[in-house]
mmCIF file of C-alpha atoms and ligand atoms in Angstrom:
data_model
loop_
_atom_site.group_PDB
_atom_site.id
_atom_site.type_symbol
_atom_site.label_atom_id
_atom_site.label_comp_id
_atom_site.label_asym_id
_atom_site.label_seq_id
_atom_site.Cartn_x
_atom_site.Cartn_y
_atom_site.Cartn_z
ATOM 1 C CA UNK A 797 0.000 0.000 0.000
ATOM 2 C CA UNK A 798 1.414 3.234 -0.857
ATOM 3 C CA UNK A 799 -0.013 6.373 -0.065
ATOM 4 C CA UNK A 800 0.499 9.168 -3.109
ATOM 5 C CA UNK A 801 2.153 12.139 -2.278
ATOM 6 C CA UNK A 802 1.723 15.748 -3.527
ATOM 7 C CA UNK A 803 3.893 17.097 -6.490
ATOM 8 C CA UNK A 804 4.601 20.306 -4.669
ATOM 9 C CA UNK A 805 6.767 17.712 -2.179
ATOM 10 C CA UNK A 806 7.363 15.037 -4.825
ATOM 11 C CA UNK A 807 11.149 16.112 -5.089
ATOM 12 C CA UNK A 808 11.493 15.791 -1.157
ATOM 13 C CA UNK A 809 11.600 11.767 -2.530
ATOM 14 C CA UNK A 810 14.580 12.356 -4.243
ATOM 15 C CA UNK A 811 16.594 14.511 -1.896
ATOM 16 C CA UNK A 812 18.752 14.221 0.845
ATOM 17 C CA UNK A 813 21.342 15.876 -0.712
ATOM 18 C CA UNK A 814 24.327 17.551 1.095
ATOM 19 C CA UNK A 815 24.145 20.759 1.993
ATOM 20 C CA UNK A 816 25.895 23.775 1.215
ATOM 21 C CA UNK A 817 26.569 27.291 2.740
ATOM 22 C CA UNK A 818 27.223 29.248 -0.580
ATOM 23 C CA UNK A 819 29.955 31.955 -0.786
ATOM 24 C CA UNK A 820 29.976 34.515 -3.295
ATOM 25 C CA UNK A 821 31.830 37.861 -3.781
ATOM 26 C CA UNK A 822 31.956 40.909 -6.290
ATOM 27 C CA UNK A 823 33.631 43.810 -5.795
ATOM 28 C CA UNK A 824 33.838 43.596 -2.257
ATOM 29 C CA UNK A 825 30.553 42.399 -1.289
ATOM 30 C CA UNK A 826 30.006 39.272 -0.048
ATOM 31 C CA UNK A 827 27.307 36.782 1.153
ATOM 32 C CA UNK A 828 26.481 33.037 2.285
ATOM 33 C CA UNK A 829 23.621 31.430 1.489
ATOM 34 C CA UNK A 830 22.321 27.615 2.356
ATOM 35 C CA UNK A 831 21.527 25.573 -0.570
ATOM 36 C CA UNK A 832 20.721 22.013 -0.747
ATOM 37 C CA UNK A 833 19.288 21.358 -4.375
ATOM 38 C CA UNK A 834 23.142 20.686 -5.608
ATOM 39 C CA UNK A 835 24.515 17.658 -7.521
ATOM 40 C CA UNK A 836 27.627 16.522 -9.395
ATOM 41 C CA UNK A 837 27.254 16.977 -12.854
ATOM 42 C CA UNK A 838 30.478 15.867 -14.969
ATOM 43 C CA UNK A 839 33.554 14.106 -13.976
ATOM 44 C CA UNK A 840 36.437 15.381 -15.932
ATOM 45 C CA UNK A 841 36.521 17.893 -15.466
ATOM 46 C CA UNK A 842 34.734 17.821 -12.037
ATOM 47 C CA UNK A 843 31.232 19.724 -12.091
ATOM 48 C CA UNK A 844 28.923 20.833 -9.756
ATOM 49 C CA UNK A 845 25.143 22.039 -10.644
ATOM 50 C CA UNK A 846 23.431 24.485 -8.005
ATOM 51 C CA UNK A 847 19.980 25.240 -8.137
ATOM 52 C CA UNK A 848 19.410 28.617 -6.966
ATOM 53 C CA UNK A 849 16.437 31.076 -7.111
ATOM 54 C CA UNK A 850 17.097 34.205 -9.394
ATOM 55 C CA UNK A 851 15.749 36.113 -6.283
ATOM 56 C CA UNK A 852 18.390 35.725 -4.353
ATOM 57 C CA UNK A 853 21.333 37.803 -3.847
ATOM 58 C CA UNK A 854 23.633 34.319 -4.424
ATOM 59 C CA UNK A 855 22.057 34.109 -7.868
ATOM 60 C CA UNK A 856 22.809 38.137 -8.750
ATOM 61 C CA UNK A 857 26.582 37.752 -7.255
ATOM 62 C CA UNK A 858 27.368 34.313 -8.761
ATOM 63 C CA UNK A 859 26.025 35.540 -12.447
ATOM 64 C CA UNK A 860 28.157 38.864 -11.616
ATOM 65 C CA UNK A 861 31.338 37.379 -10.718
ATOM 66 C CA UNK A 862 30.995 34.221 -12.179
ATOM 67 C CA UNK A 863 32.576 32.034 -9.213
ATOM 68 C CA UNK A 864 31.311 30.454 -5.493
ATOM 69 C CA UNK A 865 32.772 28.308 -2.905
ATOM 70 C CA UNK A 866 30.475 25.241 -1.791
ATOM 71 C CA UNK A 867 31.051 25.246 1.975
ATOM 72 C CA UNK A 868 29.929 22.209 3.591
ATOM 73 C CA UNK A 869 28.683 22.972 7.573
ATOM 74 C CA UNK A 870 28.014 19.686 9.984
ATOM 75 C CA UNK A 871 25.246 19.320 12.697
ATOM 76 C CA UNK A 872 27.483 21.917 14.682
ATOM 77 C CA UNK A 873 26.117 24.895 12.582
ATOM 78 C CA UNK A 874 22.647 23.936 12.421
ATOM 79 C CA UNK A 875 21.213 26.970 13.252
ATOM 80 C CA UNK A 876 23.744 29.262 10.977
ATOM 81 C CA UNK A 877 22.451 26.905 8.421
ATOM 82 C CA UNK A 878 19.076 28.042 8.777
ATOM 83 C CA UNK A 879 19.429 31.734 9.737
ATOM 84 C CA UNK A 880 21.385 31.992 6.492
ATOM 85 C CA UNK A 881 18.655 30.441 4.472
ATOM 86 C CA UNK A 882 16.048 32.092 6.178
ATOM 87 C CA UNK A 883 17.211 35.738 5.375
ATOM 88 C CA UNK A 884 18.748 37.473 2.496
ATOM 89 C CA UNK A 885 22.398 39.091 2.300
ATOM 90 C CA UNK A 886 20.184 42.103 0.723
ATOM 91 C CA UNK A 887 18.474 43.152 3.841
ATOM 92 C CA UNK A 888 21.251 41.433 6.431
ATOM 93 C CA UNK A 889 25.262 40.934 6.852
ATOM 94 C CA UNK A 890 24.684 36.927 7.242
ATOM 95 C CA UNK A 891 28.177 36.628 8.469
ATOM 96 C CA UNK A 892 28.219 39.336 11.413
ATOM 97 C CA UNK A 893 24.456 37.865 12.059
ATOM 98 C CA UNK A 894 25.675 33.945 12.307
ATOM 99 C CA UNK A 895 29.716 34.716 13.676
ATOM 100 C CA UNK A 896 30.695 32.549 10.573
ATOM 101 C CA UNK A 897 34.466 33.094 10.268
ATOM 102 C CA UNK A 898 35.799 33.778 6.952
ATOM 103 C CA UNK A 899 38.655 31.948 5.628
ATOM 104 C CA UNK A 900 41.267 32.460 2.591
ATOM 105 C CA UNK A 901 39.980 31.002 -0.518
ATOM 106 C CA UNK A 902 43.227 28.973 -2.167
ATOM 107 C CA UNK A 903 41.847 30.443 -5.948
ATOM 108 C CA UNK A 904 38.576 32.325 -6.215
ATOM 109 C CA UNK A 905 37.493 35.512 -4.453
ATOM 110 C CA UNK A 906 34.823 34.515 -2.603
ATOM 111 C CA UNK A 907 35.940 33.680 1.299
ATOM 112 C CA UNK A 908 35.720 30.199 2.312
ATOM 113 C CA UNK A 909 33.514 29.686 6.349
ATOM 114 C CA UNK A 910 36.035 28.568 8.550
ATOM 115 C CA UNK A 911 33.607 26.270 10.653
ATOM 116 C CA UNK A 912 32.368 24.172 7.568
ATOM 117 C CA UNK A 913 34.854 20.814 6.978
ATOM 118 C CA UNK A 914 35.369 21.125 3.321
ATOM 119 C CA UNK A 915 35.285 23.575 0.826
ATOM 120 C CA UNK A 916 34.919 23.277 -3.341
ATOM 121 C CA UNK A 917 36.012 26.987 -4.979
ATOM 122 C CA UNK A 918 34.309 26.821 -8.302
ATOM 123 C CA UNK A 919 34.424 28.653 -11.351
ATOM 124 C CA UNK A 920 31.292 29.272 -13.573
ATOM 125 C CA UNK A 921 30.998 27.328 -16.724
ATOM 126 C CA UNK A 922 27.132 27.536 -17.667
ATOM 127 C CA UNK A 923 24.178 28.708 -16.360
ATOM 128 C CA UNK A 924 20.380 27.746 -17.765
ATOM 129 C CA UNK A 925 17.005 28.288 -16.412
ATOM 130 C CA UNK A 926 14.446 25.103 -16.919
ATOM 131 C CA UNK A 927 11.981 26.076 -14.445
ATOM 132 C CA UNK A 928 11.949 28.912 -11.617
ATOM 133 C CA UNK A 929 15.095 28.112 -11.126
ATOM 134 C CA UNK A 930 18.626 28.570 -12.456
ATOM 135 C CA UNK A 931 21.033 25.590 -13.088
ATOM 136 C CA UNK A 932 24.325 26.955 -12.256
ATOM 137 C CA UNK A 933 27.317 24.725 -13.536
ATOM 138 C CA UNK A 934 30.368 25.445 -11.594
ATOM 139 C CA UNK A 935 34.059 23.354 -12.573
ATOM 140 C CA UNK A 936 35.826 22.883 -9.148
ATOM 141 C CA UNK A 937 38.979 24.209 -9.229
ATOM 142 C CA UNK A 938 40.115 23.911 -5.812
ATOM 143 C CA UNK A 939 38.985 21.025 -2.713
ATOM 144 C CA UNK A 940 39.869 20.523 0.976
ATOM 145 C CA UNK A 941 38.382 19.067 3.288
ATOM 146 C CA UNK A 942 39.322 18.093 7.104
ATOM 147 C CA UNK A 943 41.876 15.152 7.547
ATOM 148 C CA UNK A 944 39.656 12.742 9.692
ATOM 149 C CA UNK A 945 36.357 13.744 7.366
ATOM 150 C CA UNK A 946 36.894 12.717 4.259
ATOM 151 C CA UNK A 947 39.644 10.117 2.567
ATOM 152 C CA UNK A 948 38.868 9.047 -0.544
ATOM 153 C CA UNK A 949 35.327 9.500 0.564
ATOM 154 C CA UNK A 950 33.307 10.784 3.715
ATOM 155 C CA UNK A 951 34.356 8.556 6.772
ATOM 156 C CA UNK A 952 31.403 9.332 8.673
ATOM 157 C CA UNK A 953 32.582 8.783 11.852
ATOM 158 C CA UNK A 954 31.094 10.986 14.016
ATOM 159 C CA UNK A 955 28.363 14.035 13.706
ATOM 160 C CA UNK A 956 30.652 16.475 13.894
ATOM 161 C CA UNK A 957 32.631 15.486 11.056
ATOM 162 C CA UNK A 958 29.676 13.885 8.908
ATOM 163 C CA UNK A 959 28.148 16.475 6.079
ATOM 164 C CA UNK A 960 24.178 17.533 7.126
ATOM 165 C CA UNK A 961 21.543 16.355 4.117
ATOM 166 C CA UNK A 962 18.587 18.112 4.074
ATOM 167 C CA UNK A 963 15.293 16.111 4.195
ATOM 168 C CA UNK A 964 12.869 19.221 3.184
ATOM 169 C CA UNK A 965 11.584 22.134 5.555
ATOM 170 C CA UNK A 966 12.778 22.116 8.488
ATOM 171 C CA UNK A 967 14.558 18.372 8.751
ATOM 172 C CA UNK A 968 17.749 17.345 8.463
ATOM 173 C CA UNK A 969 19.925 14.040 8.416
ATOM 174 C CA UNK A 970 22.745 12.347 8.902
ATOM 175 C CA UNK A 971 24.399 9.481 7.181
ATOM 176 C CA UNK A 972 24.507 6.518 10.116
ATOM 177 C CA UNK A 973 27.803 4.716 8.485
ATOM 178 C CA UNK A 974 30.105 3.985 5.422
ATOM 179 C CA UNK A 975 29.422 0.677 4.071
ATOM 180 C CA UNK A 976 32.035 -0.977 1.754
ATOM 181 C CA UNK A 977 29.939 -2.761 -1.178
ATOM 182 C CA UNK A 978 32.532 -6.485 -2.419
HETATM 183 C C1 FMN B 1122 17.888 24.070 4.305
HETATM 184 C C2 FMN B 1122 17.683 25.077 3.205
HETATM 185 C C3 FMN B 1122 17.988 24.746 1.898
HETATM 186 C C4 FMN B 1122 17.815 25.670 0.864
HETATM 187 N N1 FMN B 1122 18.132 25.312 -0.411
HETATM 188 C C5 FMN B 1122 17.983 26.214 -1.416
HETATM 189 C C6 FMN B 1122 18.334 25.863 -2.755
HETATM 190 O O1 FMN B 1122 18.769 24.745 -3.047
HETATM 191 N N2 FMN B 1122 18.182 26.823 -3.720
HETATM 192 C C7 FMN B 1122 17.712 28.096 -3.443
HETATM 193 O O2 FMN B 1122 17.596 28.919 -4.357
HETATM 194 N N3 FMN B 1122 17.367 28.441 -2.177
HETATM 195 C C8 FMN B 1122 17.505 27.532 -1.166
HETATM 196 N N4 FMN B 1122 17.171 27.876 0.112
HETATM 197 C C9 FMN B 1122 16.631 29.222 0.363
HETATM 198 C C10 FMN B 1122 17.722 30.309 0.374
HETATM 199 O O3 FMN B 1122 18.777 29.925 1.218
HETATM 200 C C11 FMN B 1122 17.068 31.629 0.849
HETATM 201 O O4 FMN B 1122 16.201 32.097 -0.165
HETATM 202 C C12 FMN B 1122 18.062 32.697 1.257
HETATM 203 O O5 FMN B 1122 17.389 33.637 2.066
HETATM 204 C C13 FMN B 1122 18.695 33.430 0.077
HETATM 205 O O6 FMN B 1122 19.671 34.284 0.603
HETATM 206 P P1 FMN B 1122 20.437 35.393 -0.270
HETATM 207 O O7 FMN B 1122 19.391 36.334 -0.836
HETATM 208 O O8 FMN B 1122 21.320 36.064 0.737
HETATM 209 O O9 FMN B 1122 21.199 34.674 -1.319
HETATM 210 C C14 FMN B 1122 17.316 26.963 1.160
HETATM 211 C C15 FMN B 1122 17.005 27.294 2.482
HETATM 212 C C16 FMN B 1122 17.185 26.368 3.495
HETATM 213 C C17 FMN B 1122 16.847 26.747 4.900
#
C-alpha cells in the first residue's frame, strides 16, 4: 500500500542531498547562502550544478562574478544553516548575524567559512534556467576538506565530522555509516 504524495513535495523523494553554505563575492561584497538542491554533474573535469532562485542575492553575485565556494557545515552549525537560508544578504550581513568566520579562498574571491569541513572553490561554466530556477554549472577548481572527514570518501565517523543532508523544511539528516559494497 502506498499512499500518493503531492507534487509540490514530490522532489522531497529524491533529496537528501548535502548541503551547502554558498559563498559569493563581487567587488567587495560578499554573502552566504544555504543551498541544498546541488549535484555533481560531470567528472572530468569535475562539475557541480546548483539550483538557486534568481531572487536571491547568491544568484545576482554568482552571475556577476561568475565564481562560489560550496562550503559544507556539519550538525554543529545547524542553526547558521538556517538563519542563512532564512534571510537574504540584501536586507542582512549573514556573516556578522551567524559569527561565521571567513577563511582564505586557495583560488577564487569569494571567502571560504572557517567552521564548515570542506570547501569546493568553483568557477562558472554555464548557467540555464528550466523552471523557476537557475542551473548553475560550476568546474571545481580547488577542494579541501578536514583530515579525519573525508579520505577518498566521507568517513562518517562521528556528527561532527559527517556532512548535514537536508530532508525538506525544516529536517535534516545524517548518514549513520560507510558501508564498503565487495
Ligand atoms: C535548508 C535550506 C535549503 C535551501 N536550499 C535552497 C536551494 O537549493 N536553492 C535556493 O535557491 N534556495 C535555497 N534555500 C533558500 C535560500 O537559502 C534563501 O532564499 C536565502 O534567504 C537566500 O539568501 P540570499 O538572498 O542572501 O542569497 C534553502 C534554504 C534552506 C533553509
Amino acid at each position: 500500500m502506498k499512499a500518493q504524495i503531492p507534487n509540490s513535495i514530490a522532489l522531497r523523494l529524491i533529496v537528501p542531498g548535502v548541503v551547502g553554505l554558498i559563498t559569493t563575492e563581487y567587488r567587495g561584497r560578499t554573502n552566504v547562502t544555504t543551498v541544498s538542491w546541488m549535484m555533481p554533474a560531470g567528472r572530468e573535469p569535475p562539475l557541480v550544478a546548483l539550483a538557486v532562485h534568481p531572487s536571491t542575492l547568491c544568484h545576482d553575485l554568482i552571475k556577476r562574478s561568475g565564481e562560489f565556494v560550496v562550503n559544507i557545515p556539519t550538525i554543529d552549525v545547524l542553526n547558521q544553516v538556517m538563519t542563512c537560508g532564512r534571510l537574504s544578504g540584501n536586507d542582512v550581513d549573514k556573516f556578522a548575524r551567524t559569527g561565521l568566520a571567513l577563511a582564505e579562498p586557495k583560488v577564487v574571491r569569494p571567502p571560504l567559512i572557517e567552521q564548515c569541513i570542506a570547501h569546493l572553490e568553483c568557477a562558472l561554466v554555464n548557467a540555464f534556467q528550466p523552471g523557476d530556477h537557475t542551473i548553475f554549472l560550476g568546474e571545481v577548481a580547488y577542494a579541501q576538506a578536514e583530515e579525519g572527514a573525508f579520505e577518498e570518501t566521507w568517513l562518517l565517523e562521528d556528527k561532527t565530522t559527517k556532512p548535514l543532508h537536508h530532508l525538506g523544511s525544516n529536517w535534516f539528516g545524517v548518514l549513520e555509516e560507510r558501508i564498503e559494497a565487495s
